[in-house]
Amino acid sequence: HLVVDNYVDEKAWRECVGKAAHILRAEELVAFPTETVYGLGANGLSTRAVKKIFEVKGRPSDNPLILHIGSLAQLHPLIRAPLSFHAERLIEHFWPGPLTLIFPASDRVPPVVTAGLDTVAVRMPAHPLAREIIAEADVPIAAPSANRSGKPSPTRAEHVSEDLDGRVAAIIDGGSTGYGLESTVVDVSDGERPPRILRPGGITEEELEEALGLSMVVEDRERSKQNVRAPGMKYRHYSPDTNVKLVDGPSKDMQARIDEARKRGEKVAAAITSERVEKISADEVLILGDASDLQTISSHLYNHLRAVDKMDVDVLFVQTFTEKGLGKAIMNRLYKAAHS
Ligand code: TXA
Ligand code: MG
């Protein structure tokens, strides 16, 4: 495969954007950075190209994809009804950025993208490379996260090559992504009803409510702790191979869990905030960041979840967070990472 480093100079940047756009127009796959995580892109209007995404990722075909656009002019042909009042406000406030909106789909959107639903997910990313590639390709780009299905989403080009090396035409290396967690998904497909959050992410519930001046309905079907206790294949997203266990409460509770596990002969890693470093002793310690800095914690989370699989440990204990602001998205991903 081809790794293009975009930070060399202006000419290299141009070449890299041109190459990516060329590959996309040829109905092949390109992995590229966005401000959330790396995406695995294909021409979103080509059934043939989009099918390759499902093959390469090992993604179930009933899981629909997000179409990435560069301008509002690209939105209108994809959706059926005029924009609802709420949709307009959310677009005004948060695009370009880590917000995906669900609209009624037009006939132009191939069923392979929507998994046969009558709605379509659309996002206008803010990352300059993503924007240029979409503009140059001049088509909406279908792109899920560029990981093998079930692995944590990639926040660095190296993560993409770990999972997809040799299976995509190019990987565009734009360094680390900013948010580190996927976009917030909000359903605005029914103009009569208030928008619903389907997946928490980079844009928080609080920010959405402030922009709209109303309370949000959160309908994250995968969120609850119950699902972690009885994980079907459906919920095995974002999972490292290592057993992940979430631990509430003060650091002495976590230390007790670590000690018990070690007594059983297990090797133990602990993912904790920097405030706890002095208080926790384990075989491996992953520092998530300062407890007050959820942004840093979310931007490094997937990197830690990938790193732990390369360590010689049997179990990872992760400290939990209050489900406010970004804490909501962080906990959502941690629930999914935790095996029963
Ligand atoms: O930040 C992101 O959103 C990243 C970057 C690459 O843009 N993409 C991403 O895509 O996370 P993916 O495929 O990993 O997640 C897309 C989510 C899935 O949970 C999918 O079920 C949901 O969006 N989705 C897509 N179309 C939908 C629809 N029509 N109705 C409801 N949910 C939909
Ligand atoms: Mg994904």
CSV table of C-alpha atoms in Angstrom, one decimal, residues 192-321:
chain,number,residue,atom,x,y,z
A,192,GLU,CA,-42.4,16.7,13.6
A,193,ARG,CA,-40.4,15.2,16.4
A,194,PRO,CA,-37.4,16.5,18.5
A,195,PRO,CA,-34.0,15.3,17.3
A,196,ARG,CA,-32.8,12.1,19.0
A,197,ILE,CA,-29.2,11.2,19.9
A,198,LEU,CA,-28.4,7.8,18.5
A,199,ARG,CA,-24.7,7.8,19.4
A,200,PRO,CA,-22.9,10.1,21.8
A,201,GLY,CA,-19.7,11.6,20.4
A,202,GLY,CA,-17.5,14.7,20.0
A,203,ILE,CA,-20.4,17.1,20.1
A,204,THR,CA,-22.0,16.8,23.6
A,205,GLU,CA,-25.6,16.5,24.5
A,206,GLU,CA,-25.2,19.8,26.4
A,207,GLU,CA,-23.9,21.6,23.3
A,208,LEU,CA,-26.8,20.2,21.2
A,209,GLU,CA,-29.3,21.3,23.8
A,210,GLU,CA,-27.9,24.8,24.0
A,211,ALA,CA,-27.9,25.2,20.2
A,212,LEU,CA,-31.5,23.9,20.0
A,213,GLY,CA,-32.9,25.4,23.2
A,214,LEU,CA,-34.6,22.1,24.1
A,215,SER,CA,-33.9,18.8,25.9
A,216,MET,CA,-32.5,16.0,23.8
A,217,VAL,CA,-33.9,12.5,23.6
A,218,VAL,CA,-31.1,10.0,24.0
A,219,GLU,CA,-31.8,6.7,22.3
A,220,ASP,CA,-28.6,4.9,22.4
A,221,ARG,CA,-29.7,1.3,22.3
A,222,GLU,CA,-26.3,-0.1,22.9
A,223,ARG,CA,-25.4,2.1,25.9
A,224,SER,CA,-26.7,0.3,28.9
A,225,LYS,CA,-24.6,-1.6,31.4
A,226,GLN,CA,-26.9,-4.5,30.9
A,227,ASN,CA,-25.6,-5.1,27.4
A,228,VAL,CA,-22.1,-5.4,28.8
A,229,ARG,CA,-23.2,-8.1,31.1
A,230,ALA,CA,-24.8,-10.0,28.3
A,231,PRO,CA,-22.8,-9.0,25.2
A,232,GLY,CA,-24.2,-10.3,22.0
A,233,MET,CA,-21.9,-10.1,18.9
A,234,LYS,CA,-23.9,-7.0,18.1
A,235,TYR,CA,-22.3,-5.1,21.0
A,236,ARG,CA,-18.8,-6.3,20.6
A,237,HIS,CA,-17.6,-3.0,19.1
A,238,TYR,CA,-14.4,-1.2,20.0
A,239,SER,CA,-13.2,-4.3,21.8
A,240,PRO,CA,-9.5,-5.1,22.4
A,241,ASP,CA,-8.8,-8.8,22.6
A,242,THR,CA,-7.8,-8.3,26.2
A,243,ASN,CA,-10.6,-8.7,28.7
A,244,VAL,CA,-11.7,-5.2,29.8
A,245,LYS,CA,-13.4,-4.5,33.1
A,246,LEU,CA,-14.8,-1.2,34.3
A,247,VAL,CA,-14.2,-0.3,37.9
A,248,ASP,CA,-16.3,2.4,39.7
A,249,GLY,CA,-15.3,4.1,42.9
A,250,PRO,CA,-12.1,5.3,44.5
A,251,SER,CA,-8.6,4.0,43.6
A,252,LYS,CA,-8.5,1.6,46.6
A,253,ASP,CA,-11.4,-0.3,45.1
A,254,MET,CA,-9.5,-0.7,41.8
A,255,GLN,CA,-6.3,-1.7,43.7
A,256,ALA,CA,-8.4,-4.4,45.5
A,257,ARG,CA,-9.6,-5.7,42.1
A,258,ILE,CA,-6.0,-5.7,40.8
A,259,ASP,CA,-4.7,-7.6,43.8
A,260,GLU,CA,-7.4,-10.2,43.6
A,261,ALA,CA,-6.6,-10.8,39.9
A,262,ARG,CA,-2.9,-11.1,40.6
A,263,LYS,CA,-3.5,-13.6,43.3
A,264,ARG,CA,-5.3,-15.7,40.7
A,265,GLY,CA,-2.1,-15.5,38.7
A,266,GLU,CA,-3.3,-13.0,36.2
A,267,LYS,CA,-1.2,-10.2,34.7
A,268,VAL,CA,-3.0,-6.9,35.0
A,269,ALA,CA,-3.0,-3.6,33.3
A,270,ALA,CA,-4.8,-0.5,34.7
A,271,ALA,CA,-6.0,2.5,32.7
A,272,ILE,CA,-6.3,5.4,35.1
A,273,THR,CA,-6.2,9.2,35.3
A,274,SER,CA,-2.9,10.9,36.2
A,275,GLU,CA,-4.2,11.7,39.7
A,276,ARG,CA,-4.1,8.0,40.6
A,277,VAL,CA,-0.7,7.1,39.4
A,278,GLU,CA,0.8,7.1,42.9
A,279,LYS,CA,-2.0,5.1,44.3
A,280,ILE,CA,-2.2,2.2,41.8
A,281,SER,CA,0.2,-0.6,41.4
A,282,ALA,CA,-0.2,-3.1,38.5
A,283,ASP,CA,1.9,-4.9,35.9
A,284,GLU,CA,1.2,-2.2,33.3
A,285,VAL,CA,-0.2,1.3,33.9
A,286,LEU,CA,-1.8,3.3,31.1
A,287,ILE,CA,-2.3,7.0,31.9
A,288,LEU,CA,-5.4,8.3,30.3
A,289,GLY,CA,-4.8,12.0,31.2
A,290,ASP,CA,-6.0,14.4,33.9
A,291,ALA,CA,-9.4,13.6,35.2
A,292,SER,CA,-10.4,17.3,34.5
A,293,ASP,CA,-9.3,17.0,30.8
A,294,LEU,CA,-11.9,14.7,29.1
A,295,GLN,CA,-10.7,16.0,25.7
A,296,THR,CA,-7.3,14.5,26.2
A,297,ILE,CA,-8.8,11.3,27.6
A,298,SER,CA,-11.1,10.8,24.7
A,299,SER,CA,-8.3,11.6,22.1
A,300,HIS,CA,-6.1,8.9,23.6
A,301,LEU,CA,-8.6,6.2,24.6
A,302,TYR,CA,-8.5,4.1,21.4
A,303,ASN,CA,-4.8,4.3,21.3
A,304,HIS,CA,-4.6,2.8,24.8
A,305,LEU,CA,-7.2,0.1,23.9
A,306,ARG,CA,-5.0,-1.0,21.0
A,307,ALA,CA,-1.8,-0.8,23.0
A,308,VAL,CA,-3.0,-3.1,25.7
A,309,ASP,CA,-3.3,-6.0,23.2
A,310,LYS,CA,0.4,-5.7,22.6
A,311,MET,CA,1.1,-6.1,26.3
A,312,ASP,CA,1.5,-9.4,28.0
A,313,VAL,CA,-1.6,-9.0,30.2
A,314,ASP,CA,-4.7,-11.0,30.9
A,315,VAL,CA,-7.0,-8.2,32.0
A,316,LEU,CA,-7.4,-4.4,31.7
A,317,PHE,CA,-9.1,-2.5,34.5
A,318,VAL,CA,-10.4,0.9,33.5
A,319,GLN,CA,-11.6,3.6,35.8
A,320,THR,CA,-15.0,5.0,35.0
A,321,PHE,CA,-16.1,8.6,34.4
